Amino acid sequence: MNAAATNNGFSEDTLERDAQRMKDKLKIAMLGHKRIPSREGGIEIVVEELSTRMVKMGHSVTCYNRSGHHVSGKEFDRDVHKEYKGVKLKSVVTVNCKGLAAMSSSFFGAICAALGRYDVVHFHAEGPCAMLWLPKLSGKRCIATIHGIDWQRAKWGGFASKYIKFGEKAAVKYADEIIVLSEGIQRYFMDTYGRKTVLIPNGVNRPTLRGPQLITRQFGLEKDSYILFLGRLVPEKGIAYLIEAFRNVKTEKKLVIAGGSSDTDTFIQELKALAKGDDRIVFTGFVQGELLKELYSNAYVYTLPSDLEGMPLSLLEAMSYGNCCLTSDIAECAEVVEDKALLFKKSDVADLREKLQYVCDHPDEVKPKKDGAADFICGKYNWDDIVKQTLELYRK
């Protein structure tokens, strides 16, 4: 037996490697999302991608889902399961009322995480971070991902906005690390709080393209016959600007607005009133599955006219399907697309109308943007790289 051997026959090097392997397998809790699996918003997609990949790598992940109905309506509810692709799912008490659902679910989720045996508790979004101090008190390593400056969103006002900003401040004070999705938000935290953050963007998967079948039967859409917006129907997405601009575009192409409510039923009625009289404008409601894939696969142009974003997953997805994209020139969009898409001036209806007319009149300019989009975006934002960076942050 060599000098490095122990009394039980194992070398010190072997024991050290085994100890390291045990240490590497983390027990992780995630909360702040609505529920997974779900496409109720970008956060839900991020949580699903992170958690399922981490489980495949041997880690234990528990996601604390909201109870209650899908945000776009109970017709989109799924059966409640205790596990999804190896991720443990636990439903927490949720007060299903605008402004209280996120607050109540994150409160009870944070209590469960504080009492559970976890190495890391990962909070998603600013509002839920108001409860970050609870698992921090019990000695957990706490990570916060800021998906956007949520208190600025138009749908929130009064108490809800103040509570979300309180969550932002709690993250600054208590989180071991803060993840942000864009350089602009990174600068915001440094300028406002003097707090360093870690930039880890969202990722995207390369999809399989689908031909127009469901979208033809349900909405009369063919390939390249429509301009697409796909996302949550909330004021900061700039959809009202889009409708106003499109109404003055001379084209036979349709404008498809695909997405559901996010506590914004009144706003959706306002959008439909704004579109009234123009039968080229189609509202599909919330979409998922094959219908969503067909809409992305067959669009002539994808447009995202947002005033405010964290890092728009819908934009990444649209490019991954090989779409020519037209987006507002806010930093969070411009950083994503670089020179591989078209930009218009944020909130400028006239400029948006001009750009929409241009793409309708110049298919020869659209095709090169389509051809290079998927390779560019899938190479730039890779989920496996993002999971690796996140795990490294967990272990610091």
CSV table of C-alpha atoms in Angstrom, one decimal, residues 112-326:
chain,number,residue,atom,x,y,z
A,112,CYS,CA,-40.8,26.1,1.8
A,113,ALA,CA,-37.4,26.8,0.4
A,114,ALA,CA,-36.1,28.1,3.7
A,115,LEU,CA,-37.3,25.0,5.5
A,116,GLY,CA,-36.1,22.6,2.8
A,117,ARG,CA,-32.7,21.0,2.4
A,118,TYR,CA,-31.3,23.0,-0.5
A,119,ASP,CA,-27.9,24.2,-1.3
A,120,VAL,CA,-29.1,27.0,-3.5
A,121,VAL,CA,-32.4,28.9,-3.8
A,122,HIS,CA,-32.8,30.7,-7.1
A,123,PHE,CA,-35.4,33.5,-7.3
A,124,HIS,CA,-36.7,34.7,-10.6
A,125,ALA,CA,-38.1,38.3,-11.1
A,126,GLU,CA,-38.0,41.3,-8.9
A,127,GLY,CA,-41.3,41.0,-7.1
A,128,PRO,CA,-40.6,37.5,-5.7
A,129,CYS,CA,-37.2,38.7,-4.4
A,130,ALA,CA,-39.1,40.6,-1.7
A,131,MET,CA,-39.0,37.2,0.1
A,132,LEU,CA,-35.4,36.4,-0.6
A,133,TRP,CA,-34.4,37.1,3.0
A,134,LEU,CA,-36.4,34.1,4.3
A,135,PRO,CA,-34.2,31.3,2.9
A,136,LYS,CA,-31.2,33.6,3.4
A,137,LEU,CA,-31.9,33.6,7.2
A,138,SER,CA,-31.7,29.8,7.1
A,139,GLY,CA,-28.2,29.8,5.6
A,140,LYS,CA,-29.1,29.1,2.0
A,141,ARG,CA,-27.1,30.5,-0.9
A,142,CYS,CA,-29.6,32.8,-2.7
A,143,ILE,CA,-29.4,33.8,-6.3
A,144,ALA,CA,-31.7,36.3,-8.0
A,145,THR,CA,-32.3,36.6,-11.7
A,146,ILE,CA,-33.7,40.0,-12.7
A,147,HIS,CA,-35.6,39.4,-16.0
A,148,GLY,CA,-36.5,43.1,-16.4
A,149,ILE,CA,-37.1,46.2,-14.4
A,150,ASP,CA,-40.6,45.1,-13.6
A,151,TRP,CA,-41.8,48.0,-11.5
A,152,GLN,CA,-41.7,50.1,-14.7
A,153,ARG,CA,-44.3,47.9,-16.5
A,154,ALA,CA,-47.5,49.8,-17.3
A,155,LYS,CA,-49.8,47.1,-16.0
A,156,TRP,CA,-48.6,47.6,-12.5
A,157,GLY,CA,-49.5,50.7,-10.5
A,158,GLY,CA,-49.6,52.0,-6.9
A,159,PHE,CA,-48.9,49.3,-4.3
A,160,ALA,CA,-47.9,46.6,-6.8
A,161,SER,CA,-45.2,48.8,-8.4
A,162,LYS,CA,-43.9,49.8,-5.0
A,163,TYR,CA,-43.8,46.2,-3.8
A,164,ILE,CA,-41.9,45.1,-6.9
A,165,LYS,CA,-39.3,47.9,-6.4
A,166,PHE,CA,-39.0,46.7,-2.8
A,167,GLY,CA,-38.2,43.3,-4.2
A,168,GLU,CA,-35.5,44.8,-6.3
A,169,LYS,CA,-33.9,46.5,-3.3
A,170,ALA,CA,-34.2,43.2,-1.3
A,171,ALA,CA,-32.3,41.4,-4.1
A,172,VAL,CA,-29.6,44.1,-3.9
A,173,LYS,CA,-29.3,43.7,-0.1
A,174,TYR,CA,-29.6,40.0,0.4
A,175,ALA,CA,-28.8,38.0,-2.7
A,176,ASP,CA,-25.4,36.4,-2.9
A,177,GLU,CA,-25.4,37.0,-6.6
A,178,ILE,CA,-27.6,38.8,-9.0
A,179,ILE,CA,-28.0,37.7,-12.6
A,180,VAL,CA,-29.1,40.2,-15.3
A,181,LEU,CA,-29.9,39.6,-18.9
A,182,SER,CA,-28.6,42.7,-20.6
A,183,GLU,CA,-25.8,45.3,-20.3
A,184,GLY,CA,-28.4,48.0,-19.8
A,185,ILE,CA,-29.8,46.4,-16.7
A,186,GLN,CA,-26.3,45.7,-15.5
A,187,ARG,CA,-25.5,49.5,-15.8
A,188,TYR,CA,-28.8,50.3,-14.0
A,189,PHE,CA,-27.9,48.2,-10.9
A,190,MET,CA,-24.4,49.7,-10.8
A,191,ASP,CA,-25.6,53.3,-11.3
A,192,THR,CA,-28.6,53.0,-8.9
A,193,TYR,CA,-27.2,50.8,-6.1
A,194,GLY,CA,-23.5,50.4,-6.8
A,195,ARG,CA,-24.2,46.7,-6.9
A,196,LYS,CA,-22.2,44.4,-9.2
A,197,THR,CA,-24.2,41.9,-11.2
A,198,VAL,CA,-23.4,39.0,-13.5
A,199,LEU,CA,-24.5,39.1,-17.1
A,200,ILE,CA,-25.9,35.7,-18.2
A,201,PRO,CA,-28.4,36.0,-21.1
A,202,ASN,CA,-31.2,33.7,-22.1
A,203,GLY,CA,-30.7,30.9,-24.6
A,204,VAL,CA,-32.5,29.4,-27.5
A,205,ASN,CA,-32.9,26.0,-29.1
A,206,ARG,CA,-32.7,25.4,-32.8
A,207,PRO,CA,-36.2,24.2,-33.9
A,208,THR,CA,-37.6,22.1,-36.6
A,209,LEU,CA,-39.6,24.2,-39.1
A,210,ARG,CA,-43.3,23.3,-39.7
A,211,GLY,CA,-45.4,23.8,-42.8
A,212,PRO,CA,-48.7,25.8,-42.6
A,213,GLN,CA,-51.4,23.4,-41.7
A,214,LEU,CA,-53.1,24.4,-38.5
A,215,ILE,CA,-52.7,28.1,-39.2
A,216,THR,CA,-54.3,27.6,-42.6
A,217,ARG,CA,-57.3,25.8,-41.3
A,218,GLN,CA,-57.8,28.1,-38.3
A,219,PHE,CA,-56.8,31.5,-39.6
A,220,GLY,CA,-56.4,31.2,-43.4
A,221,LEU,CA,-52.7,31.9,-43.2
A,222,GLU,CA,-50.1,30.7,-45.7
A,223,LYS,CA,-46.3,31.0,-45.7
A,224,ASP,CA,-45.1,34.6,-45.9
A,225,SER,CA,-48.6,35.9,-46.0
A,226,TYR,CA,-48.4,37.7,-42.6
A,227,ILE,CA,-46.3,39.8,-40.2
A,228,LEU,CA,-46.2,38.3,-36.8
A,229,PHE,CA,-46.2,39.6,-33.2
A,230,LEU,CA,-46.1,36.8,-30.6
A,231,GLY,CA,-45.9,37.5,-26.9
A,232,ARG,CA,-47.9,38.6,-23.9
A,233,LEU,CA,-50.4,41.2,-24.7
A,234,VAL,CA,-49.3,43.9,-22.3
A,235,PRO,CA,-48.9,47.7,-22.8
A,236,GLU,CA,-45.1,47.9,-22.8
A,237,LYS,CA,-44.8,45.5,-25.8
A,238,GLY,CA,-45.9,48.4,-28.0
A,239,ILE,CA,-48.8,46.5,-29.7
A,240,ALA,CA,-50.9,49.6,-29.8
A,241,TYR,CA,-48.2,51.4,-31.9
A,242,LEU,CA,-48.0,48.3,-34.1
A,243,ILE,CA,-51.7,48.3,-34.9
A,244,GLU,CA,-51.8,52.1,-35.5
A,245,ALA,CA,-48.8,51.8,-37.8
A,246,PHE,CA,-50.0,48.8,-39.7
A,247,ARG,CA,-53.4,50.3,-40.5
A,248,ASN,CA,-51.6,52.8,-42.7
A,249,VAL,CA,-49.4,50.2,-44.5
A,250,LYS,CA,-50.5,49.4,-48.1
A,251,THR,CA,-50.2,45.6,-48.3
A,252,GLU,CA,-52.3,42.5,-48.7
A,253,LYS,CA,-50.3,40.8,-45.9
A,254,LYS,CA,-52.0,40.3,-42.6
A,255,LEU,CA,-50.8,41.3,-39.1
A,256,VAL,CA,-51.1,38.4,-36.7
A,257,ILE,CA,-51.1,39.2,-33.0
A,258,ALA,CA,-50.6,36.0,-31.1
A,259,GLY,CA,-50.7,36.0,-27.4
A,260,GLY,CA,-52.9,36.0,-24.3
A,261,SER,CA,-53.7,38.1,-21.3
A,262,SER,CA,-51.3,38.7,-18.4
A,263,ASP,CA,-53.8,40.4,-16.0
A,264,THR,CA,-54.5,42.7,-19.0
A,265,ASP,CA,-58.0,41.7,-20.2
A,266,THR,CA,-59.1,45.4,-20.5
A,267,PHE,CA,-56.0,46.3,-22.5
A,268,ILE,CA,-56.8,43.5,-25.0
A,269,GLN,CA,-60.3,44.8,-25.5
A,270,GLU,CA,-58.7,48.2,-26.2
A,271,LEU,CA,-56.4,46.6,-28.8
A,272,LYS,CA,-59.3,44.9,-30.6
A,273,ALA,CA,-61.2,48.2,-30.7
A,274,LEU,CA,-58.1,49.9,-32.2
A,275,ALA,CA,-58.0,47.2,-34.9
A,276,LYS,CA,-61.7,47.2,-35.6
A,277,GLY,CA,-62.5,47.8,-39.3
A,278,ASP,CA,-59.2,46.3,-40.6
A,279,ASP,CA,-59.9,42.7,-41.5
A,280,ARG,CA,-56.1,42.2,-42.1
A,281,ILE,CA,-55.5,42.2,-38.4
A,282,VAL,CA,-55.9,38.7,-36.8
A,283,PHE,CA,-55.9,38.0,-33.0
A,284,THR,CA,-55.2,34.3,-32.3
A,285,GLY,CA,-55.3,34.4,-28.5
A,286,PHE,CA,-52.8,32.4,-26.5
A,287,VAL,CA,-50.9,29.9,-28.6
A,288,GLN,CA,-48.6,27.0,-27.8
A,289,GLY,CA,-47.5,23.7,-29.2
A,290,GLU,CA,-47.8,23.0,-33.0
A,291,LEU,CA,-49.8,26.1,-33.6
A,292,LEU,CA,-47.0,28.3,-32.1
A,293,LYS,CA,-44.3,26.5,-34.1
A,294,GLU,CA,-46.3,26.9,-37.4
A,295,LEU,CA,-46.8,30.7,-36.7
A,296,TYR,CA,-43.0,31.2,-36.2
A,297,SER,CA,-42.1,28.9,-39.1
A,298,ASN,CA,-44.2,30.7,-41.8
A,299,ALA,CA,-44.1,34.4,-40.9
A,300,TYR,CA,-42.9,36.9,-43.5
A,301,VAL,CA,-41.5,39.2,-40.8
A,302,TYR,CA,-41.5,39.0,-37.0
A,303,THR,CA,-41.9,42.3,-35.2
A,304,LEU,CA,-41.4,43.3,-31.6
A,305,PRO,CA,-42.2,47.0,-31.0
A,306,SER,CA,-41.5,46.9,-27.2
A,307,ASP,CA,-40.8,50.0,-25.1
A,308,LEU,CA,-39.4,47.8,-22.2
A,309,GLU,CA,-37.8,44.4,-22.1
A,310,GLY,CA,-35.4,42.4,-20.0
A,311,MET,CA,-34.2,40.0,-22.7
A,312,PRO,CA,-37.0,39.1,-25.1
A,313,LEU,CA,-37.2,35.3,-25.6
A,314,SER,CA,-39.7,35.7,-28.3
A,315,LEU,CA,-37.2,37.6,-30.4
A,316,LEU,CA,-34.6,34.8,-29.9
A,317,GLU,CA,-37.2,32.2,-30.8
A,318,ALA,CA,-38.3,34.2,-33.9
A,319,MET,CA,-34.7,34.4,-35.2
A,320,SER,CA,-34.1,30.7,-34.4
A,321,TYR,CA,-36.9,29.9,-36.9
A,322,GLY,CA,-35.1,31.9,-39.5
A,323,ASN,CA,-37.2,35.0,-39.4
A,324,CYS,CA,-36.4,38.5,-40.6
A,325,CYS,CA,-37.1,40.6,-37.5
A,326,LEU,CA,-38.2,44.2,-37.1
